[in-house]
Short mmCIF file of C-alpha atoms and ligand atoms in Angstrom, two decimals:
data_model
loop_
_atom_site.label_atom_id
_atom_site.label_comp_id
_atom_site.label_asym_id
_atom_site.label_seq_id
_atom_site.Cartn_x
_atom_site.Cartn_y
_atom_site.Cartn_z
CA UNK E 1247 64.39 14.40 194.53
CA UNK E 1248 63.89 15.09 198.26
CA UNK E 1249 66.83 16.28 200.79
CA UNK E 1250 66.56 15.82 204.30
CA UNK E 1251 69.38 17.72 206.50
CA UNK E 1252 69.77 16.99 210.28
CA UNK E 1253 73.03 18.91 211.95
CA UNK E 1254 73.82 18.91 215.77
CA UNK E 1255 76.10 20.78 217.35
CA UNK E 1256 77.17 24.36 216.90
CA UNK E 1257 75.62 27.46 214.84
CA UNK E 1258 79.00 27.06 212.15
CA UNK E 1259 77.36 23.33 211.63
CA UNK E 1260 73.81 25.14 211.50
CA UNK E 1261 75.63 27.75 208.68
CA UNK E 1262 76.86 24.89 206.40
CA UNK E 1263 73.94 22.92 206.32
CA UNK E 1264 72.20 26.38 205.31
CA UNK E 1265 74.21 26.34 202.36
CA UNK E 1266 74.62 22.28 201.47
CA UNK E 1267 70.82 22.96 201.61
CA UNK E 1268 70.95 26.14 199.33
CA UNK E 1269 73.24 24.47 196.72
CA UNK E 1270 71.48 21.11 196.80
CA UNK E 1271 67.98 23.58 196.19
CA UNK E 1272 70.02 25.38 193.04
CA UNK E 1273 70.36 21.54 191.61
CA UNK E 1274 66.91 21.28 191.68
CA UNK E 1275 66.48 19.23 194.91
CA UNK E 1276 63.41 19.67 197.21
CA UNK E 1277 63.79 20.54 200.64
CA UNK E 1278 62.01 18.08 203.14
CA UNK E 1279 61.32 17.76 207.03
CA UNK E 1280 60.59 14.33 206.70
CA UNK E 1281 63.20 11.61 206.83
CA UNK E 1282 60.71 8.84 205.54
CA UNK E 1283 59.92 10.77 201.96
CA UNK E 1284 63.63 11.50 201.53
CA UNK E 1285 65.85 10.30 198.43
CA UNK E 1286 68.81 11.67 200.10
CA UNK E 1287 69.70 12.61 203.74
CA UNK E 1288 72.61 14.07 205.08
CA UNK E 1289 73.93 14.03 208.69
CA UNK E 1290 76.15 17.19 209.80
CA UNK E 1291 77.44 15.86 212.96
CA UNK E 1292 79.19 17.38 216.06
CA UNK E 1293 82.46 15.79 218.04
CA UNK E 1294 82.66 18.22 220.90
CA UNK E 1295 81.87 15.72 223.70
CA UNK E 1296 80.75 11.62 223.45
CA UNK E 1297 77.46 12.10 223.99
CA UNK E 1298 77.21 14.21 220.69
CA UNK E 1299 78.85 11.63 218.95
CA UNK E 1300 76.60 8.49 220.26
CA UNK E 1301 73.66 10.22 219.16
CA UNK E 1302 75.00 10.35 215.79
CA UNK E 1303 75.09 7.00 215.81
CA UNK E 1304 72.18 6.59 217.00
CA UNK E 1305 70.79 8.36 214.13
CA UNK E 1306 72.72 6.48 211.16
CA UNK E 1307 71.05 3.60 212.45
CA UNK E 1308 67.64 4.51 212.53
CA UNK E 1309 68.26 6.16 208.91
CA UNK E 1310 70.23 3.18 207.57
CA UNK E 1311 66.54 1.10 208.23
CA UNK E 1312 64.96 3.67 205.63
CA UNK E 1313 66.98 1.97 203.03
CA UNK E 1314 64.27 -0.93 203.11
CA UNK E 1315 61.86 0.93 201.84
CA UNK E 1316 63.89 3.14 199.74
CA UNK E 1317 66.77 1.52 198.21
CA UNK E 1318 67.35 4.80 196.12
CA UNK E 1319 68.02 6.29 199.33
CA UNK E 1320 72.29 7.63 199.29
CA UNK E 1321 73.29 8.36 203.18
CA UNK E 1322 75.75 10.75 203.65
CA UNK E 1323 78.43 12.17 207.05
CA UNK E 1324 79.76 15.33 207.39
CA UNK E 1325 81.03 17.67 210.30
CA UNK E 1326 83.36 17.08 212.72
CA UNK E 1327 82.54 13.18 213.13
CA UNK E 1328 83.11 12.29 210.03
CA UNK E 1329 86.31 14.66 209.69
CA UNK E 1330 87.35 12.56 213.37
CA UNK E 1331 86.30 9.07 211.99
CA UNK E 1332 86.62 9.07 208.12
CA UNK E 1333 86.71 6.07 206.83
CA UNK E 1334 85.79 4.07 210.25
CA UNK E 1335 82.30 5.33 209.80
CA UNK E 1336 81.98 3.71 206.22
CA UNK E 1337 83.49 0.49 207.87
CA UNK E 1338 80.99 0.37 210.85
CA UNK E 1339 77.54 1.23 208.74
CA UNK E 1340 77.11 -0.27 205.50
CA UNK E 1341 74.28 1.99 205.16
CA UNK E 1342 76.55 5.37 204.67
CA UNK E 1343 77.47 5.90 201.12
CA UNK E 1344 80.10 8.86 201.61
CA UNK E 1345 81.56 10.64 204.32
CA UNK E 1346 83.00 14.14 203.90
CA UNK E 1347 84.61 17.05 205.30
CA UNK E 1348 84.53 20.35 207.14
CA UNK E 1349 85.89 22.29 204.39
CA UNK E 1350 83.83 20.48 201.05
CA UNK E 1351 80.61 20.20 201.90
CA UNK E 1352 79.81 23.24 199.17
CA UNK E 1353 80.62 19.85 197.21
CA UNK E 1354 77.73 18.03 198.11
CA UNK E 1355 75.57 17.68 195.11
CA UNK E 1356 78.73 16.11 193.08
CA UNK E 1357 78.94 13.85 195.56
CA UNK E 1358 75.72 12.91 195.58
CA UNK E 1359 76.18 12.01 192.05
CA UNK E 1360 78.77 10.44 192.84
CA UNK E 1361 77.06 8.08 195.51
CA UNK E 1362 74.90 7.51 193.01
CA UNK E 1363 77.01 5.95 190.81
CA UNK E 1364 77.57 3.21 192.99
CA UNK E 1365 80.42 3.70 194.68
CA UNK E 1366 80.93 4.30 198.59
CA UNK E 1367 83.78 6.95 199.13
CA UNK E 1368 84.62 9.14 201.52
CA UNK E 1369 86.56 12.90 200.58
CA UNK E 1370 88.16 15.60 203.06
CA UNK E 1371 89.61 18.00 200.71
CA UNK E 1372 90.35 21.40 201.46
CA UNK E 1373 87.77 23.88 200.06
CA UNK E 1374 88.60 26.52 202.12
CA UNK E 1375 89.25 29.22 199.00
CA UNK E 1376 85.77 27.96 197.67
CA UNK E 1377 83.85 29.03 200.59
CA UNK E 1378 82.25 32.52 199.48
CA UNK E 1379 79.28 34.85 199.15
CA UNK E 1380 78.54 33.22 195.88
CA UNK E 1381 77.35 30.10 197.55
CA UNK E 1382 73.87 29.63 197.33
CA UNK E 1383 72.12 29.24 200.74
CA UNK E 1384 68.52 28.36 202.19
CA UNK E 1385 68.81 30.81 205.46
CA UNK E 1386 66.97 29.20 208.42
CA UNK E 1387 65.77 32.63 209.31
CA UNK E 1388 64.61 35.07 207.51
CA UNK E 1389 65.62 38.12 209.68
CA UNK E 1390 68.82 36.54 211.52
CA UNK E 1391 71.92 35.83 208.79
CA UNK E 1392 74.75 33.80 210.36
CA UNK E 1393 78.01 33.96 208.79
CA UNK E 1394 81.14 31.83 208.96
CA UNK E 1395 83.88 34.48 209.30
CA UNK E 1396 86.69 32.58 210.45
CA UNK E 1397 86.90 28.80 209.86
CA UNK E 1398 89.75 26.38 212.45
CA UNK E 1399 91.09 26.98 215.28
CA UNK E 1400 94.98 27.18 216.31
CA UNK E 1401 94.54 27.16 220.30
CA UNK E 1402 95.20 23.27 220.95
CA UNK E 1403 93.13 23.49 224.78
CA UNK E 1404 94.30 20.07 225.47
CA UNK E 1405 90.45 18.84 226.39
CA UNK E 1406 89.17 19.63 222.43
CA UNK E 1407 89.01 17.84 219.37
CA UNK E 1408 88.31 21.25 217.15
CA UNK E 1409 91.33 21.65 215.99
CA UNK E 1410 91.80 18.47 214.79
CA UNK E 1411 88.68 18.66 213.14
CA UNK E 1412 88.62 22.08 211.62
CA UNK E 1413 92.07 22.04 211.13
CA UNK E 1414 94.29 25.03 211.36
CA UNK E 1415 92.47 29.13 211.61
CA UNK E 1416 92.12 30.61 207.93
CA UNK E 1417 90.15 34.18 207.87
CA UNK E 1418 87.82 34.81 204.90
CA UNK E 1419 88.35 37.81 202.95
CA UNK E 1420 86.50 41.18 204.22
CA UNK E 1421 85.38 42.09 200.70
CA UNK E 1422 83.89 38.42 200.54
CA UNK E 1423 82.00 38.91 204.18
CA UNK E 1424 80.99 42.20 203.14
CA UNK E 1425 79.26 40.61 199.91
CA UNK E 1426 77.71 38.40 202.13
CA UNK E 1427 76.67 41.68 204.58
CA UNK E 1428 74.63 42.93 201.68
CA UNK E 1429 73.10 39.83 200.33
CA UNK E 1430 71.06 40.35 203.91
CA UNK E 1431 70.90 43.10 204.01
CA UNK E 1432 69.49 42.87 199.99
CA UNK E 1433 67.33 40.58 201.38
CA UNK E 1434 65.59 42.54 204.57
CA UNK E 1435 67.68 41.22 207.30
CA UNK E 1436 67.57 42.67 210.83
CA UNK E 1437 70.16 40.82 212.13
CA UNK E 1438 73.72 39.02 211.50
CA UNK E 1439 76.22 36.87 213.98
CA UNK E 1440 79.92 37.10 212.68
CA UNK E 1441 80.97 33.45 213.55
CA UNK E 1442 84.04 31.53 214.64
CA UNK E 1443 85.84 29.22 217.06
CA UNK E 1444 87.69 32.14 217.60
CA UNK E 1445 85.97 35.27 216.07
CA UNK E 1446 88.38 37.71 217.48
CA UNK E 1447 91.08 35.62 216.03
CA UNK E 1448 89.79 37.26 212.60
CA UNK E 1449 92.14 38.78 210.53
CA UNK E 1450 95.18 37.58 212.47
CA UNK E 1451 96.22 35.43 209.57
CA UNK E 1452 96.22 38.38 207.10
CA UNK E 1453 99.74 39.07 207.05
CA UNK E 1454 100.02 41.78 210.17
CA UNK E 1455 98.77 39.25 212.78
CA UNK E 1456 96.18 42.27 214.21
CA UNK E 1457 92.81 40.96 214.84
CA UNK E 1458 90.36 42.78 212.77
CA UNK E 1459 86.35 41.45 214.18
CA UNK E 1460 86.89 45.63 214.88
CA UNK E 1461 86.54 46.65 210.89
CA UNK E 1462 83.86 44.24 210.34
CA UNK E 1463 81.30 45.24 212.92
CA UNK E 1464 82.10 48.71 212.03
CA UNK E 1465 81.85 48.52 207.80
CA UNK E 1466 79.01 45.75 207.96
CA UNK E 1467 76.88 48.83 210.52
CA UNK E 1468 77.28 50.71 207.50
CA UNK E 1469 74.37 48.53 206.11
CA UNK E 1470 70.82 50.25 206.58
CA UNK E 1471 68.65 47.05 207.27
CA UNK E 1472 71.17 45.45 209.18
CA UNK E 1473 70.47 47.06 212.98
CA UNK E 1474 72.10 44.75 215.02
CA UNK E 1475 75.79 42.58 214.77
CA UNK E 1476 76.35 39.61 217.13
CA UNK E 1477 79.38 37.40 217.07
CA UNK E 1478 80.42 34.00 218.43
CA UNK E 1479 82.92 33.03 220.11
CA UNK E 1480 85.62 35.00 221.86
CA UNK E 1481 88.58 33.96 223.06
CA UNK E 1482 89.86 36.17 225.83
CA UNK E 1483 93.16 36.72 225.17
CA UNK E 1484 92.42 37.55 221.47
CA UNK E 1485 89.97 40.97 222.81
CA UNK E 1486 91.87 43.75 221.73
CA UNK E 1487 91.05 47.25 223.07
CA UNK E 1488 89.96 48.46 219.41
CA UNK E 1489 86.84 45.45 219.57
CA UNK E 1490 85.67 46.74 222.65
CA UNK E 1491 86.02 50.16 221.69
CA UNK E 1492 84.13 49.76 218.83
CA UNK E 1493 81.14 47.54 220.42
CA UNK E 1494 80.83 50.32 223.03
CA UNK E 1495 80.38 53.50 220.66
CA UNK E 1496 78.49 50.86 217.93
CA UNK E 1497 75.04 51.16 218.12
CA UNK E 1498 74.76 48.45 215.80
CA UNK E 1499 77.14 46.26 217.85
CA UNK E 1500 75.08 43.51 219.94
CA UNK E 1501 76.38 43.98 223.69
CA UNK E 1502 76.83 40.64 224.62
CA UNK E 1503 80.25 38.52 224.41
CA UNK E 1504 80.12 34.83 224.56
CA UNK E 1505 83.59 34.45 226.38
CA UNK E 1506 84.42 31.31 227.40
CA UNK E 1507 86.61 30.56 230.61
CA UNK E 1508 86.17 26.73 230.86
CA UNK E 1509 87.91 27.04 234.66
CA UNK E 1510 88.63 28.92 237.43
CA UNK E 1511 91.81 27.43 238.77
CA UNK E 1512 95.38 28.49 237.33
CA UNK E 1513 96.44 24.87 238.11
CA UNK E 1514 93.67 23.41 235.52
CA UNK E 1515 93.76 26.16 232.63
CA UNK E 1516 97.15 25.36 232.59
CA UNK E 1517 96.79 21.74 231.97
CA UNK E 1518 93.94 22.78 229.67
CA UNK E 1519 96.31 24.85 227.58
CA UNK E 1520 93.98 27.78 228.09
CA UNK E 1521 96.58 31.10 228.05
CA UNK E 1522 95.35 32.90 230.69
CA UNK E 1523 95.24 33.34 234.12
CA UNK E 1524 91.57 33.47 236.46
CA UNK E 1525 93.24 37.02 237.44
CA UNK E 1526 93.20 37.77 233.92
CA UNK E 1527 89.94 36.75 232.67
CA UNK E 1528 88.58 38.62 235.86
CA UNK E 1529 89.98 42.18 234.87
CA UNK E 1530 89.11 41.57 231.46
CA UNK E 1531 85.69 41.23 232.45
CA UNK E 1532 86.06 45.00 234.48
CA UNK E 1533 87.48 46.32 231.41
CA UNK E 1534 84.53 45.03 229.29
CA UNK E 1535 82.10 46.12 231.65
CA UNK E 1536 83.14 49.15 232.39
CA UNK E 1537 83.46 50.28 228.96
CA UNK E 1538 80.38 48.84 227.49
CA UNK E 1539 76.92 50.19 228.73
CA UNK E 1540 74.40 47.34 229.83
CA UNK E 1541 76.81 44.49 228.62
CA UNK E 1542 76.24 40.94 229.27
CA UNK E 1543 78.57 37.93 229.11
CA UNK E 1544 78.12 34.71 228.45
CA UNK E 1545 80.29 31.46 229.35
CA UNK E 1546 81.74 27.68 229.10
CA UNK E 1547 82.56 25.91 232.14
CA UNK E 1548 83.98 22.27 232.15
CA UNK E 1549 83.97 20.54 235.39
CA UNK E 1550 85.20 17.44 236.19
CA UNK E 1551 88.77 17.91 233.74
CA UNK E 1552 91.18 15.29 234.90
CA UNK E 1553 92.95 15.64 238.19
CA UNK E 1554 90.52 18.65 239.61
CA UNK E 1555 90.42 19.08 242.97
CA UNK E 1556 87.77 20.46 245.59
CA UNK E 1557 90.22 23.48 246.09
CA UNK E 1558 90.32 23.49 241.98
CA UNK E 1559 86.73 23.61 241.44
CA UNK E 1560 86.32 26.09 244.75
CA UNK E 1561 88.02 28.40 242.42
CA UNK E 1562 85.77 28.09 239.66
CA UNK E 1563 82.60 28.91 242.05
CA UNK E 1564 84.53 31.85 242.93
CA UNK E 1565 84.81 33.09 239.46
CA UNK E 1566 80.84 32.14 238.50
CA UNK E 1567 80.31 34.42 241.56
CA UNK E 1568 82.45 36.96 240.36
CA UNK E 1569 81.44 37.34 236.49
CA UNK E 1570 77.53 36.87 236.87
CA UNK E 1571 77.10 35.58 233.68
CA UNK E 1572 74.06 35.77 231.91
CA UNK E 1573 74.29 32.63 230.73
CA UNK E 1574 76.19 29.63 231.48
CA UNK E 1575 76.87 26.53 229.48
CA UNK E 1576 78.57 23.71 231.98
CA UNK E 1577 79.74 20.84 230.49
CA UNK E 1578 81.52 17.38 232.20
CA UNK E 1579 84.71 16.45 231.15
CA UNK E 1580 84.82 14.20 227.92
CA UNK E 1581 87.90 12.67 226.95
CA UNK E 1582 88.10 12.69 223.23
CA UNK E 1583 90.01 10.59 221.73
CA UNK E 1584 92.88 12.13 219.56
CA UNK E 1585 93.36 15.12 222.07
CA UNK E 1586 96.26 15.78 224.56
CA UNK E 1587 94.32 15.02 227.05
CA UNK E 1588 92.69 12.38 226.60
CA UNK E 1589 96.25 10.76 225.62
CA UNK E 1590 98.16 12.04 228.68
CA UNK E 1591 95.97 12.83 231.67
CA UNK E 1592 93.85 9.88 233.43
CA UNK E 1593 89.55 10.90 233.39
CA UNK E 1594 90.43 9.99 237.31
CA UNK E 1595 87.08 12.58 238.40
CA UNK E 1596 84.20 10.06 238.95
CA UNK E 1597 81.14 10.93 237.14
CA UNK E 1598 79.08 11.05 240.26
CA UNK E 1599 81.64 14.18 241.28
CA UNK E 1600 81.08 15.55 237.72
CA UNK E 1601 77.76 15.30 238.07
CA UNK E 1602 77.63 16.96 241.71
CA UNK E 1603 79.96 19.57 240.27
CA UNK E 1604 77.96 20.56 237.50
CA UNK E 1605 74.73 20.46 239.76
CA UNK E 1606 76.29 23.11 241.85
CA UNK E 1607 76.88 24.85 239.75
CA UNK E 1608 73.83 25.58 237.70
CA UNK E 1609 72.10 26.50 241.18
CA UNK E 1610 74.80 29.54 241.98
CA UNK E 1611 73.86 30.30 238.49
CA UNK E 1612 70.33 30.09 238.64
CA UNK E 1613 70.53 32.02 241.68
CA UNK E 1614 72.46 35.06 240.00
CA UNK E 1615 70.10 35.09 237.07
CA UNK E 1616 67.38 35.72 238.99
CA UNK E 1617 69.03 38.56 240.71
CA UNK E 1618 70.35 40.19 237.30
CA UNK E 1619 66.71 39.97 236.12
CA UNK E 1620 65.38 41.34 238.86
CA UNK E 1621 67.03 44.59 237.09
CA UNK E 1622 64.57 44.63 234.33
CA UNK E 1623 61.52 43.99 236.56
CA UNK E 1624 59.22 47.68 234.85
CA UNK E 1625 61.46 48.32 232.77
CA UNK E 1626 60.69 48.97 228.93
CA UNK E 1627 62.97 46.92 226.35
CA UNK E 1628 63.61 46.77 222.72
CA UNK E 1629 63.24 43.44 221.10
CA UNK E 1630 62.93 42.06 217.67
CA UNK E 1631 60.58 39.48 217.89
CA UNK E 1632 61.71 35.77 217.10
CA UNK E 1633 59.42 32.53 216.10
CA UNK E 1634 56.64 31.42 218.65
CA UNK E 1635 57.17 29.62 221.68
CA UNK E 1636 56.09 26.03 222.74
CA UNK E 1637 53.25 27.75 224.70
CA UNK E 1638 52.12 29.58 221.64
CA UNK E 1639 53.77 33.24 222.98
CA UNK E 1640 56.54 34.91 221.08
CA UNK E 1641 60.15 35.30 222.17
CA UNK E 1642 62.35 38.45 220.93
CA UNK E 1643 65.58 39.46 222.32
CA UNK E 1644 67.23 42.52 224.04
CA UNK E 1645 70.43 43.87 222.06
CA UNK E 1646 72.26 42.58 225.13
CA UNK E 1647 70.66 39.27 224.12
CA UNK E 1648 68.45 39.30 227.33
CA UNK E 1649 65.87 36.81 225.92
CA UNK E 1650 62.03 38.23 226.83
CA UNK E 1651 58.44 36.46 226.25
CA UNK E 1652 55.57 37.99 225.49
CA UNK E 1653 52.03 37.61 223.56
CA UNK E 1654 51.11 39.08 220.45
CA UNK E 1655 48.31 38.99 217.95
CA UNK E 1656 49.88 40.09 215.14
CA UNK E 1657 53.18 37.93 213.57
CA UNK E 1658 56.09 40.67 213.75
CA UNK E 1659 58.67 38.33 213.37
CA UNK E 1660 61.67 40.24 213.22
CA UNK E 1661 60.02 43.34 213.62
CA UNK E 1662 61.22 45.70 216.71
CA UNK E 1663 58.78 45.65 219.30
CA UNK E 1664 59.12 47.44 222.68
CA UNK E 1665 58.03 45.03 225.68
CA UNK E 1666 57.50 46.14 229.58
CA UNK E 1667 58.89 43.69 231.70
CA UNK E 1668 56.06 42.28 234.38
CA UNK E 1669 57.63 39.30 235.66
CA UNK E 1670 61.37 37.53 235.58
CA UNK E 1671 62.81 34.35 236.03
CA UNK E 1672 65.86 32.93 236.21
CA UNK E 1673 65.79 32.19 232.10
CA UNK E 1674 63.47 34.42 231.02
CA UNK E 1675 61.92 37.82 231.20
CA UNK E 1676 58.40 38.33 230.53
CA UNK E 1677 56.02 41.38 229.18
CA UNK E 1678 53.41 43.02 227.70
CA UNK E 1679 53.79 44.75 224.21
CA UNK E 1680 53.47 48.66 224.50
CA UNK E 1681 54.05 49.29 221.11
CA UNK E 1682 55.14 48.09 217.78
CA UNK E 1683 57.65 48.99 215.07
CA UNK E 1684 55.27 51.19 212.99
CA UNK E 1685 54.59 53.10 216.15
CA UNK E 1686 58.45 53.78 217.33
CA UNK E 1687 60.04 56.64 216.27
CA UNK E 1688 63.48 55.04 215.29
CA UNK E 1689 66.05 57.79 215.21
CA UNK E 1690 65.27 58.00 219.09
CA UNK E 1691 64.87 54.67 220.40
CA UNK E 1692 65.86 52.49 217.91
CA UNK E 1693 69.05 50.80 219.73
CA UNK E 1694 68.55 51.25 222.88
CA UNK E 1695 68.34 48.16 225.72
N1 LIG U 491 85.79 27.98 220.52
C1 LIG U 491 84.57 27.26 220.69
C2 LIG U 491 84.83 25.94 221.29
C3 LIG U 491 83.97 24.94 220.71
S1 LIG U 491 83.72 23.68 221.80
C4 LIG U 491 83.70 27.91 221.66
O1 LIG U 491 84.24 28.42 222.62
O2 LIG U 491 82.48 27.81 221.51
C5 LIG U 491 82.38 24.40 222.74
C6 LIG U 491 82.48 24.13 224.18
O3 LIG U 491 82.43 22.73 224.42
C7 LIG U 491 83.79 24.56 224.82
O4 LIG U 491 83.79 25.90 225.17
C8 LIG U 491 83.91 23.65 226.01
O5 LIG U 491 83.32 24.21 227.16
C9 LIG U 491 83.11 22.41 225.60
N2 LIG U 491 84.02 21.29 225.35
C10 LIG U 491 84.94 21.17 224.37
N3 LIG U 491 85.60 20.01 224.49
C11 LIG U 491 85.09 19.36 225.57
C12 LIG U 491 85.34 18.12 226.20
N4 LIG U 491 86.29 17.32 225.76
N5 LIG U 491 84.61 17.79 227.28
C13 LIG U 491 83.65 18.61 227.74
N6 LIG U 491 83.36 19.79 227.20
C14 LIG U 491 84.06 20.18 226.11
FE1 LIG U 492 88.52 24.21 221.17
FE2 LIG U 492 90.00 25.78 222.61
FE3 LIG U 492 89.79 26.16 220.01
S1 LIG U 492 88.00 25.06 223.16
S2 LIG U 492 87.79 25.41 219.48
S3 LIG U 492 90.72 24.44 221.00
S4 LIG U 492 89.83 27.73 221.62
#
């Protein structure tokens, strides 16, 4: 029996396919990159924005033809589609045999059975207590570990269908991540990202209501193969003091937040429900940088949410400028259906404005990139190499997740290697190797940029 996985969307969608793949593995399926040889394929799909969702569609169609050749073929829908949809999914494509949830999918293999049995069904129970180290999983990496920390999310922004379909926030146990820490680390692993809709949320739900992403980064550095600890995503009202107190004296602690602002006008994170003020986010930034040494931040921008004006998105320019991300992801508005939003405010912002929006905004970005880089231009940095590129040289990353290319002979896949920077870009850096993990003399240099 073959299993073929596809997910879209986020890195929590990439973790539970890891382990739907890892239990499916235990009951003695066989893992396969090809659709056509598959008796059973599985769709994780992502709701975030329309487009996400069409190409799921897309993609049940083209599978739902396989059943010609292979009418032992069972079709199955998770993620946050099929959480948004349900049953209208089974109704619309006779092909799909179940559809299931965000917190069951460790349930897979019964349902498979299930399917097999004949009947078409679809099942969202909540699994949430089920969800623990013990899992089996088939890691995508072998030197990066991702780990679902915090599953939900209670912030309602008016604009997203999350909540809705990861239902309320609900905080794993710390002895239960910390199993998973060491299975990792057991294993060789260089590398974990703490993950979350709101990772800094962590802990909240305990009992106290104090955010605790602090305690984790700080007992999971206490692992000896585990050298560096990302995690994904903040919100910024949820940054306590303690977090960045402990990334900044961490040397394990990856110096890079993923902080979301979505807008730059008071008038529109207001109507986005977002609880925070541009003034805010803006000092928070300071705070962050001037505590944490080399620190880089990355961002969400929507433009185009209903109702913004010129002035409105002026203001959001104005804060790009300001924060210098390293990254930016900028998205056009999508009314989803189900959110406040989409119910109450009119998607009045033509899509040629979106579009013109979003266009200038990736050039102030660009621009800025290339004059952050321009900081790195021969300068030495420690990376741990990643997989290959399309043009056949490898990629590794800076603990402040600058991203650098380079050539190598040898496969060191997550092996530290120390790169000197000979030419930038607006993405990436690129180098020359000047020496290798064997050579480095790790209580000296191993954390540094
Ligand atoms: N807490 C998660 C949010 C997941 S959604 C995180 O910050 O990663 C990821 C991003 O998708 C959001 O930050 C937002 O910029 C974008 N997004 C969410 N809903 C959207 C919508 N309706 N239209 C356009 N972009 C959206
Ligand atoms: Fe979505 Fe806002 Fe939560 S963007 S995931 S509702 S923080």
């Amino acid at each position: 029996m073959k299993f073929f996985i596809r997910t879209f969307g986020c890195q929590m969608n990439v973790n539970e396919s890891e382990i739907m793949a890892g239990v499916l593995e235990k009951e003695g399926f066989e893992w396969t990159e090809n659709p056509q040889e598959a008796d059973f394929i599985i769709l994780n799909s992502c709701a975030v924005r329309e487009k996400a969702e069409h190409k799921l569609y897309g993609a049940i169609g083209y599978y739902e033809k396989l059943k010609k050749k292979n009418e032992n073929l069972v079709i199955a829908v998770g993620g946050c589609v099929a959480e948004k949809e349900r049953k209208n999914i089974l109704k619309r494509f006779h092909g799909v045999d179940f559809v299931f949830g965000t917190r069951n999918y460790m349930d897979i293999s019964e349902f498979y059975n299930k399917a097999k049995e004949g009947k078409r069904f679809s099942d969202f129970t909540d699994k949430f207590d089920n969800i623990t180290a013990e899992l089996p999983k088939h890691p995508y990496s072998k030197h990066h570990g991702w780990i679902n920390i915090i599953y939900g999310c209670n912030k309602y922004c008016t604009y997203c269908i999350v909540p809705y379909t990861r239902s309320f926030e609900k905080s794993r146990p710390i002895e239960d991540i910390m199993n998973e820490v060491k299975y990792y680390n057991d294993n060789g692993y260089r590398e974990i990202t703490f993950l979350g809709q709101n990772v800094d949320s962590y802990g909240k739900d305990f009992g106290d209501g104090k955010p605790k992403l602090n305690i984790l980064i700080r007992e999971a550095a206490k692992f000896e193969s585990i050298k560096r600890i990302w995690f994904l995503t903040s919100y910024p009202t949820d940054i306590t003091d303690d977090l960045i107190e402990e990334i900044s004296k961490n040397p394990k602690a990856a110096k890079n937040f993923h902080l979301p602002v979505q807008a730059g006008s008071d008038n529109i994170l207001k109507k986005m429900n977002r609880r925070y003020t541009k003034e805010f986010y803006l000092d928070l930034l300071d705070k962050i940088k001037s505590n944490v040494e080399n620190v880089t931040i990355s961002g969400d921008i929507i433009v185009g949410f209903p109702g913004e004006t010129d002035e409105d998105f002026m203001e959001t320019v104005d804060l790009v400028k300001r924060a210098r991300y390293e990254r930016l992801n900028i998205a056009e508005y999508s009314p989803r259906e189900g959110t406040i939003s989409a119910k109450y405010y009119e998607d009045n912002i033509p899509k040629r404005i979106k579009n013109k929006r979003f266009q200038y905004l990736m050039n102030i970005q660009k621009q800025i990139n290339h004059e952050e880089n321009e900081k790195y231009l021969d300068k030495t940095v420690l990376v741990i190499q990643e997989n290959k590129t399309k043009s056949g040289a490898y990629l590794g990353r800076t603990i402040n997740n600058k991203v650098v290319i380079f050539e190598s002979e040898e496969n060191l896949v997550g092996k530290f290697v120390k790169v000197k920077i000979n030419k930038i870009s607006a993405g990436p850096l690129y180098g020359e190797i000047i020496s290798k993990e064997t050579d480095l003399n790790f209580e000296k240099v191993e954390y540094y940029i």
